[in-house]
Short mmCIF file of C-alpha atoms and ligand atoms in Angstrom, two decimals:
data_model
loop_
_atom_site.label_atom_id
_atom_site.label_comp_id
_atom_site.label_asym_id
_atom_site.label_seq_id
_atom_site.Cartn_x
_atom_site.Cartn_y
_atom_site.Cartn_z
CA MET Q 16 -33.30 10.37 -18.28
CA SER Q 17 -31.32 8.98 -21.24
CA THR Q 18 -33.06 8.08 -24.52
CA SER Q 19 -32.82 4.46 -25.33
CA THR Q 20 -31.71 3.50 -28.93
CA GLN Q 21 -34.20 1.62 -31.03
CA THR Q 22 -33.07 -0.90 -33.57
CA VAL Q 23 -35.02 -1.74 -36.68
CA HIS Q 24 -33.92 -4.88 -38.46
CA VAL Q 25 -34.26 -4.83 -42.12
CA HIS Q 26 -34.30 -8.08 -44.11
CA THR Q 27 -33.78 -8.06 -47.98
CA THR Q 28 -32.74 -10.64 -50.50
CA SER Q 29 -29.30 -9.16 -50.75
CA ARG Q 30 -28.50 -8.11 -47.18
CA ASP Q 31 -29.87 -8.06 -43.69
CA TYR Q 32 -28.92 -5.00 -41.48
CA ASP Q 33 -29.90 -3.00 -38.51
CA VAL Q 34 -31.05 0.64 -38.50
CA LEU Q 35 -30.02 2.10 -35.12
CA VAL Q 36 -31.99 5.21 -34.03
CA GLY Q 37 -30.75 7.01 -30.93
CA ASN Q 38 -29.65 10.22 -29.44
CA ASN Q 39 -25.88 11.12 -29.40
CA LEU Q 40 -24.89 8.10 -31.21
CA LEU Q 41 -22.24 9.88 -33.44
CA ALA Q 42 -19.49 9.51 -30.71
CA GLN Q 43 -19.95 5.69 -30.86
CA THR Q 44 -19.67 5.44 -34.52
CA GLY Q 45 -16.20 3.60 -34.30
CA ALA Q 46 -17.48 0.93 -31.91
CA LEU Q 47 -20.75 0.44 -33.83
CA VAL Q 48 -18.75 0.07 -37.25
CA ARG Q 49 -16.38 -2.27 -35.61
CA LYS Q 50 -19.29 -4.56 -34.53
CA ALA Q 51 -20.63 -4.24 -38.09
CA GLY Q 52 -17.57 -5.82 -39.82
CA ALA Q 53 -13.86 -6.53 -39.85
CA PHE Q 54 -13.06 -3.67 -42.25
CA ASP Q 55 -9.44 -2.64 -43.01
CA ALA Q 56 -10.08 1.13 -43.47
CA ALA Q 57 -13.00 3.51 -43.24
CA PHE Q 58 -13.53 6.38 -45.84
CA VAL Q 59 -15.92 9.04 -44.73
CA VAL Q 60 -17.84 10.96 -47.41
CA SER Q 61 -19.48 14.24 -46.26
CA ASP Q 62 -20.30 17.74 -47.46
CA THR Q 63 -19.25 21.28 -46.70
CA ASN Q 64 -22.50 21.78 -44.56
CA VAL Q 65 -22.16 18.70 -42.51
CA ALA Q 66 -18.37 18.24 -42.20
CA PRO Q 67 -17.66 21.23 -40.08
CA LEU Q 68 -20.26 20.01 -37.61
CA TYR Q 69 -19.68 16.33 -37.34
CA LEU Q 70 -16.69 15.00 -39.32
CA ASP Q 71 -14.06 15.32 -36.63
CA ARG Q 72 -16.43 13.62 -34.09
CA VAL Q 73 -16.95 10.80 -36.45
CA ARG Q 74 -13.18 10.39 -37.52
CA THR Q 75 -12.11 10.59 -33.97
CA SER Q 76 -14.47 7.77 -32.96
CA LEU Q 77 -13.38 5.65 -36.00
CA GLU Q 78 -9.75 6.09 -35.16
CA ALA Q 79 -10.24 5.31 -31.46
CA ALA Q 80 -11.84 1.97 -32.68
CA GLY Q 81 -8.64 1.26 -34.58
CA PHE Q 82 -9.65 2.17 -38.14
CA ALA Q 83 -7.36 3.94 -40.66
CA THR Q 84 -9.68 6.74 -41.65
CA GLN Q 85 -9.71 9.15 -44.58
CA SER Q 86 -12.45 11.43 -45.92
CA ALA Q 87 -13.75 13.36 -48.86
CA VAL Q 88 -15.84 16.60 -48.32
CA VAL Q 89 -17.90 17.50 -51.34
CA GLU Q 90 -19.75 20.67 -52.13
CA ALA Q 91 -23.29 20.58 -50.52
CA GLY Q 92 -26.41 20.58 -52.57
CA GLU Q 93 -28.37 18.61 -55.21
CA ARG Q 94 -26.64 20.55 -58.13
CA HIS Q 95 -23.27 18.84 -57.00
CA LYS Q 96 -24.87 15.33 -57.19
CA ASN Q 97 -23.16 14.81 -60.53
CA LEU Q 98 -20.69 12.87 -62.47
CA ALA Q 99 -17.85 15.31 -61.62
CA THR Q 100 -18.43 14.93 -57.82
CA PHE Q 101 -18.87 11.21 -58.23
CA GLY Q 102 -15.63 11.13 -60.03
CA THR Q 103 -13.79 13.15 -57.18
CA ILE Q 104 -15.12 10.71 -54.47
CA LEU Q 105 -13.85 7.65 -56.53
CA GLU Q 106 -10.53 9.19 -57.13
CA GLY Q 107 -10.33 9.98 -53.30
CA MET Q 108 -11.16 6.36 -52.54
CA ALA Q 109 -8.46 5.08 -54.80
CA ARG Q 110 -5.85 7.45 -53.62
CA ALA Q 111 -6.67 6.37 -49.96
CA GLY Q 112 -5.78 2.83 -51.08
CA LEU Q 113 -9.24 1.34 -50.22
CA THR Q 114 -9.53 -2.36 -50.83
CA ARG Q 115 -12.58 -4.67 -51.18
CA ASP Q 116 -12.38 -4.99 -47.33
CA SER Q 117 -12.89 -1.25 -46.82
CA VAL Q 118 -16.07 0.56 -45.86
CA VAL Q 119 -17.43 3.86 -47.02
CA ILE Q 120 -19.34 6.04 -44.37
CA ALA Q 121 -21.87 8.31 -45.92
CA LEU Q 122 -22.19 11.10 -43.23
CA GLY Q 123 -24.95 13.65 -44.31
CA GLY Q 124 -28.22 14.05 -45.93
CA GLY Q 125 -29.78 12.33 -48.93
CA VAL Q 126 -27.25 13.79 -51.53
CA VAL Q 127 -24.29 12.49 -49.65
CA GLY Q 128 -25.95 9.13 -48.94
CA ASP Q 129 -26.87 8.69 -52.64
CA MET Q 130 -23.49 9.62 -54.06
CA ALA Q 131 -21.42 7.77 -51.38
CA GLY Q 132 -23.62 4.74 -51.77
CA PHE Q 133 -23.13 4.84 -55.60
CA ALA Q 134 -19.32 5.22 -55.18
CA ALA Q 135 -19.42 2.19 -52.78
CA ALA Q 136 -21.51 0.17 -55.21
CA SER Q 137 -19.02 1.01 -58.04
CA TYR Q 138 -15.53 0.99 -56.43
CA MET Q 139 -13.90 -2.40 -57.18
CA ARG Q 140 -17.32 -3.63 -58.49
CA GLY Q 141 -18.82 -2.96 -54.97
CA ILE Q 142 -17.67 -2.42 -51.36
CA GLN Q 143 -19.73 -1.94 -48.23
CA VAL Q 144 -21.38 1.34 -47.14
CA ILE Q 145 -22.69 2.45 -43.82
CA GLN Q 146 -25.20 5.27 -43.89
CA VAL Q 147 -25.00 7.91 -41.14
CA PRO Q 148 -28.00 10.21 -42.06
CA THR Q 149 -28.10 13.73 -40.53
CA THR Q 150 -31.30 15.08 -41.88
CA LEU Q 151 -34.88 13.94 -41.09
CA LEU Q 152 -35.60 13.06 -44.72
CA SER Q 153 -32.47 10.81 -45.08
CA MET Q 154 -33.29 9.13 -41.71
CA VAL Q 155 -36.72 8.07 -42.47
CA ASP Q 156 -36.29 7.52 -46.30
CA SER Q 157 -33.09 7.73 -48.36
CA SER Q 158 -30.56 5.96 -46.00
CA VAL Q 159 -32.85 2.84 -45.85
CA GLY Q 160 -33.49 0.62 -48.83
CA GLY Q 161 -30.35 0.63 -50.80
CA LYS Q 162 -31.19 3.11 -53.50
CA THR Q 163 -28.08 5.05 -54.61
CA ALA Q 164 -27.65 7.46 -57.55
CA ILE Q 165 -26.33 10.60 -59.15
CA ASP Q 166 -28.08 13.04 -61.45
CA LEU Q 167 -27.41 13.62 -65.13
CA SER Q 168 -28.21 16.91 -66.75
CA CYS Q 169 -31.25 15.28 -68.32
CA GLY Q 170 -32.70 14.36 -65.02
CA LYS Q 171 -32.49 13.25 -61.29
CA ASN Q 172 -31.17 9.94 -60.18
CA LEU Q 173 -30.79 8.69 -63.83
CA VAL Q 174 -27.78 6.54 -62.96
CA GLY Q 175 -27.36 4.35 -59.75
CA ALA Q 176 -27.35 1.05 -58.31
CA PHE Q 177 -29.13 -0.94 -55.46
CA LEU Q 178 -26.66 -1.29 -52.51
CA GLN Q 179 -28.24 -2.04 -49.19
CA PRO Q 180 -26.07 -0.51 -46.51
CA THR Q 181 -24.37 -2.76 -43.85
CA LEU Q 182 -25.60 -0.57 -41.07
CA VAL Q 183 -27.53 2.67 -40.58
CA ILE Q 184 -26.82 4.93 -37.63
CA ALA Q 185 -29.40 7.71 -37.20
CA ASP Q 186 -28.51 10.15 -34.43
CA VAL Q 187 -31.50 12.43 -33.76
CA SER Q 188 -29.22 14.91 -32.03
CA CYS Q 189 -28.10 15.99 -35.61
CA LEU Q 190 -31.69 17.29 -36.20
CA MET Q 191 -31.16 20.12 -33.80
CA THR Q 192 -28.64 21.90 -36.06
CA LEU Q 193 -30.81 21.71 -39.21
CA GLU Q 194 -32.25 24.88 -40.71
CA HIS Q 195 -36.10 24.72 -40.08
CA GLU Q 196 -37.02 24.24 -43.83
CA VAL Q 197 -34.56 21.43 -44.11
CA PHE Q 198 -36.10 19.77 -40.93
CA ILE Q 199 -39.67 19.91 -42.12
CA ASP Q 200 -38.59 18.60 -45.52
CA GLY Q 201 -38.48 15.19 -43.83
CA LEU Q 202 -42.01 15.53 -42.59
CA GLY Q 203 -43.20 15.32 -46.25
CA GLU Q 204 -42.09 11.62 -46.40
CA ILE Q 205 -43.37 10.97 -42.94
CA VAL Q 206 -46.92 12.26 -43.80
CA LYS Q 207 -46.64 10.12 -46.95
CA HIS Q 208 -45.80 7.12 -44.78
CA GLY Q 209 -48.91 7.85 -42.63
CA VAL Q 210 -51.14 8.04 -45.78
CA LEU Q 211 -49.56 4.87 -47.08
CA ALA Q 212 -49.87 2.62 -44.28
CA ASP Q 213 -50.63 4.13 -40.77
CA GLU Q 214 -53.78 6.14 -39.80
CA GLU Q 215 -52.51 6.46 -36.23
CA LEU Q 216 -49.30 8.06 -37.07
CA PHE Q 217 -51.23 10.26 -39.53
CA ASP Q 218 -53.61 11.49 -36.85
CA GLN Q 219 -50.85 11.90 -34.35
CA LEU Q 220 -48.77 14.11 -36.72
CA THR Q 221 -51.98 16.20 -37.47
CA HIS Q 222 -52.59 16.91 -33.80
CA SER Q 223 -48.86 17.14 -32.63
CA PRO Q 224 -46.54 17.90 -35.47
CA LEU Q 225 -42.97 16.76 -34.96
CA ARG Q 226 -40.67 19.61 -34.04
CA GLN Q 227 -36.95 20.03 -33.80
CA ASP Q 228 -37.31 20.59 -30.11
CA SER Q 229 -39.60 17.65 -29.50
CA ASP Q 230 -38.36 15.32 -26.71
CA PRO Q 231 -35.41 13.15 -28.13
CA SER Q 232 -37.37 10.02 -27.20
CA TYR Q 233 -40.32 11.32 -29.28
CA LEU Q 234 -37.96 11.90 -32.17
CA VAL Q 235 -36.43 8.39 -31.85
CA HIS Q 236 -39.88 6.87 -31.72
CA VAL Q 237 -41.19 8.66 -34.84
CA VAL Q 238 -38.00 8.07 -36.82
CA ALA Q 239 -37.82 4.32 -35.89
CA HIS Q 240 -41.50 3.88 -36.61
CA ASN Q 241 -41.12 5.41 -40.07
CA VAL Q 242 -38.13 3.25 -40.68
CA SER Q 243 -40.13 0.17 -39.82
CA ILE Q 244 -42.90 1.18 -42.35
CA LYS Q 245 -40.36 1.61 -45.09
CA ARG Q 246 -38.56 -1.63 -43.93
CA ASP Q 247 -41.91 -3.60 -44.45
CA VAL Q 248 -42.14 -2.47 -48.05
CA VAL Q 249 -38.54 -2.75 -48.93
CA GLY Q 250 -38.33 -6.23 -47.41
CA ALA Q 251 -41.24 -7.38 -49.69
CA ASP Q 252 -39.73 -5.87 -52.87
CA GLU Q 253 -36.16 -4.75 -52.69
CA GLN Q 254 -35.89 -3.67 -56.38
CA GLU Q 255 -39.18 -2.00 -57.06
CA HIS Q 256 -40.86 -4.37 -59.28
CA GLY Q 257 -44.11 -4.23 -57.39
CA VAL Q 258 -45.10 -3.04 -53.91
CA ARG Q 259 -42.02 -0.71 -53.46
CA GLN Q 260 -43.67 1.41 -56.13
CA THR Q 261 -46.25 2.57 -53.57
CA LEU Q 262 -43.35 4.57 -51.77
CA ASN Q 263 -43.72 6.86 -54.80
CA LEU Q 264 -47.02 8.08 -53.44
CA GLY Q 265 -47.08 11.79 -54.13
CA HIS Q 266 -43.98 11.65 -56.31
CA THR Q 267 -45.42 11.80 -59.79
CA ILE Q 268 -46.70 15.37 -59.43
CA GLY Q 269 -44.00 16.03 -56.57
CA HIS Q 270 -41.14 15.26 -58.96
CA ALA Q 271 -42.81 17.38 -61.65
CA ILE Q 272 -42.87 20.37 -59.11
CA GLU Q 273 -39.26 19.70 -58.00
CA ALA Q 274 -37.99 19.57 -61.66
CA ALA Q 275 -40.01 22.63 -62.61
CA SER Q 276 -38.66 24.62 -59.61
CA GLY Q 277 -35.13 23.77 -60.88
CA TYR Q 278 -34.54 21.77 -57.64
CA THR Q 279 -34.72 24.97 -55.53
CA LEU Q 280 -37.70 23.51 -53.56
CA GLY Q 281 -36.91 20.72 -51.14
CA HIS Q 282 -37.93 17.18 -52.11
CA GLY Q 283 -40.07 16.67 -49.02
CA HIS Q 284 -41.96 19.96 -49.73
CA CYS Q 285 -42.63 18.82 -53.27
CA VAL Q 286 -43.82 15.31 -52.15
CA ALA Q 287 -46.25 16.94 -49.71
CA ALA Q 288 -47.74 19.14 -52.41
CA GLY Q 289 -47.80 16.23 -54.90
CA LEU Q 290 -49.54 14.05 -52.33
CA CYS Q 291 -52.27 16.74 -51.75
CA CYS Q 292 -52.71 17.21 -55.54
CA VAL Q 293 -53.14 13.49 -56.26
CA SER Q 294 -55.49 13.10 -53.27
CA ARG Q 295 -57.85 15.92 -54.36
CA ALA Q 296 -57.78 14.52 -57.96
CA ALA Q 297 -58.48 10.96 -56.64
CA GLU Q 298 -61.40 12.18 -54.51
CA LYS Q 299 -62.96 14.11 -57.43
CA LEU Q 300 -62.80 10.97 -59.67
CA GLY Q 301 -64.40 8.94 -57.03
CA TRP Q 302 -61.34 6.81 -56.40
CA ALA Q 303 -61.13 7.90 -52.67
CA PRO Q 304 -63.77 8.73 -50.04
CA ALA Q 305 -65.15 12.28 -49.59
CA GLY Q 306 -63.22 14.14 -46.90
CA MET Q 307 -59.89 12.21 -47.40
CA SER Q 308 -58.20 15.14 -49.19
CA ALA Q 309 -59.19 17.71 -46.62
CA ARG Q 310 -57.63 15.49 -43.95
CA ILE Q 311 -54.44 15.21 -45.92
CA ASP Q 312 -54.33 18.98 -46.58
CA ALA Q 313 -54.77 19.64 -42.90
CA CYS Q 314 -51.91 17.26 -41.86
CA VAL Q 315 -49.63 18.67 -44.44
CA THR Q 316 -50.48 22.22 -43.29
CA ALA Q 317 -49.84 21.32 -39.73
CA GLN Q 318 -46.32 20.45 -40.67
CA GLY Q 319 -45.78 23.85 -42.32
CA LEU Q 320 -45.63 22.20 -45.77
CA PRO Q 321 -47.31 23.33 -49.05
CA THR Q 322 -50.55 21.71 -50.16
CA THR Q 323 -50.45 23.14 -53.60
CA THR Q 324 -48.27 24.70 -56.33
CA ASP Q 325 -48.45 27.72 -58.61
CA ILE Q 326 -46.72 25.90 -61.43
CA SER Q 327 -48.97 25.69 -64.51
CA THR Q 328 -50.72 22.43 -65.23
CA GLY Q 329 -49.01 22.36 -68.71
CA GLU Q 330 -45.55 22.55 -67.07
CA LEU Q 331 -46.38 19.97 -64.46
CA PHE Q 332 -47.68 17.61 -67.30
CA ALA Q 333 -44.49 18.12 -69.35
CA GLN Q 334 -42.28 17.46 -66.28
CA ALA Q 335 -44.33 14.42 -65.08
CA THR Q 336 -44.05 12.76 -68.49
CA HIS Q 337 -40.23 13.13 -68.52
CA ASP Q 338 -39.92 11.20 -65.25
CA LYS Q 339 -37.92 8.07 -65.45
CA LYS Q 340 -40.83 6.34 -63.80
CA ARG Q 341 -42.89 6.48 -67.13
CA HIS Q 342 -44.17 3.12 -68.25
CA GLY Q 343 -44.80 2.65 -72.04
CA SER Q 344 -47.76 4.87 -72.96
CA GLY Q 345 -48.52 5.97 -69.38
CA VAL Q 346 -47.43 6.02 -65.75
CA ASN Q 347 -47.90 3.92 -62.72
CA LEU Q 348 -49.73 6.26 -60.35
CA VAL Q 349 -50.09 5.59 -56.66
CA VAL Q 350 -53.42 6.71 -55.62
CA PRO Q 351 -54.62 7.08 -51.93
CA THR Q 352 -57.90 5.38 -51.24
CA GLY Q 353 -58.22 6.35 -47.64
CA ILE Q 354 -55.85 7.22 -44.77
CA GLY Q 355 -53.61 4.12 -44.54
CA SER Q 356 -54.40 2.56 -47.90
CA VAL Q 357 -53.30 3.09 -51.50
CA GLU Q 358 -53.72 1.40 -54.85
CA MET Q 359 -51.64 1.29 -58.10
CA ARG Q 360 -53.21 2.43 -61.26
CA HIS Q 361 -51.78 2.45 -64.65
CA VAL Q 362 -53.04 5.66 -66.14
CA SER Q 363 -52.55 6.91 -69.72
CA LEU Q 364 -51.09 10.20 -70.50
CA ASP Q 365 -54.47 11.61 -71.29
CA GLU Q 366 -55.71 10.43 -67.80
CA LEU Q 367 -52.61 11.89 -66.21
CA ALA Q 368 -53.31 15.39 -67.88
CA GLN Q 369 -56.88 15.10 -66.46
CA ILE Q 370 -55.58 14.29 -62.94
CA ILE Q 371 -53.26 17.29 -62.98
CA GLU Q 372 -56.10 19.55 -64.20
CA LEU Q 373 -58.30 18.12 -61.27
CA SER Q 374 -55.61 18.54 -58.70
N1 LIG O 430 -37.79 6.65 -51.69
C1 LIG O 430 -38.48 5.55 -52.24
C2 LIG O 430 -37.85 4.28 -52.17
O1 LIG O 430 -36.68 4.15 -51.55
O2 LIG O 430 -38.23 3.39 -52.79
#
């Protein structure tokens, strides 16, 4: 039986767009891009992991739909999400003669999506981007919501722009080729969504963790459902002045773990551990009901993700207070108050140190 494609419509103040989630969508990229706009050319940005697998298929489909197509393939990995690679992409776009009517196609995981999106936001003061995420993490999180960025040597995502995509094409067949650790990295953000807003999703994941060999229609359902959770938040607060900050659940300690590991640990692994840490501390402080953190630990463990870190509390505190999300004399911490509910608390740096000690 064929798997039906699900469409999640995203409404934001700057743009409305569809996120298409289906199986074997890549071969239809050209027709889908054609429907999304009258572009004069398509420029595909991919990386050295993804391009050998999918670039030809996507370019062939774009060319069959009548697009003049060129591409840039950058080195894979977070350490290449920097000014030098960003410059290479922009130079490639200029050499390809892109105009303000051209479109950038970001084919890859979060690193490619962030860099290609930021290049699109910057080139000629902004052209359109279509996100074609190929990892679970980029399907359920980074391809949706318009955050684009590159890293500086002082920190991650320090330069960027909001640019909502014109279309997102999430093809779950791409998940089959991921290394196991890369696949489960996406489950960190999925568990986070469950804790944030959906107890049913959370319980479902605890009892039947998503796997690469899950039925494609189950993969489509879970990805589309997670996109709709993120859509509801982003639609209410596109530029993270308020409720969008709740998507940072698990990220204060998660980012600290990621930075302390020198970005060798996957983002979703770090978010999962950060989520468990803040949950344990919240429970000990009486901000969350007894038993909540054990449930979160069990769900995270069922996905094969870490619930803790061996990085010292001193190092975690130092990294957490470097984070760009620091506000004045403290940080806005997202605290789980149950499965499916959170609250924002502005905590002082002393309170943050205590939370890390208790975690
Ligand atoms: N990944 C969090 C956000 O997009 O706001």
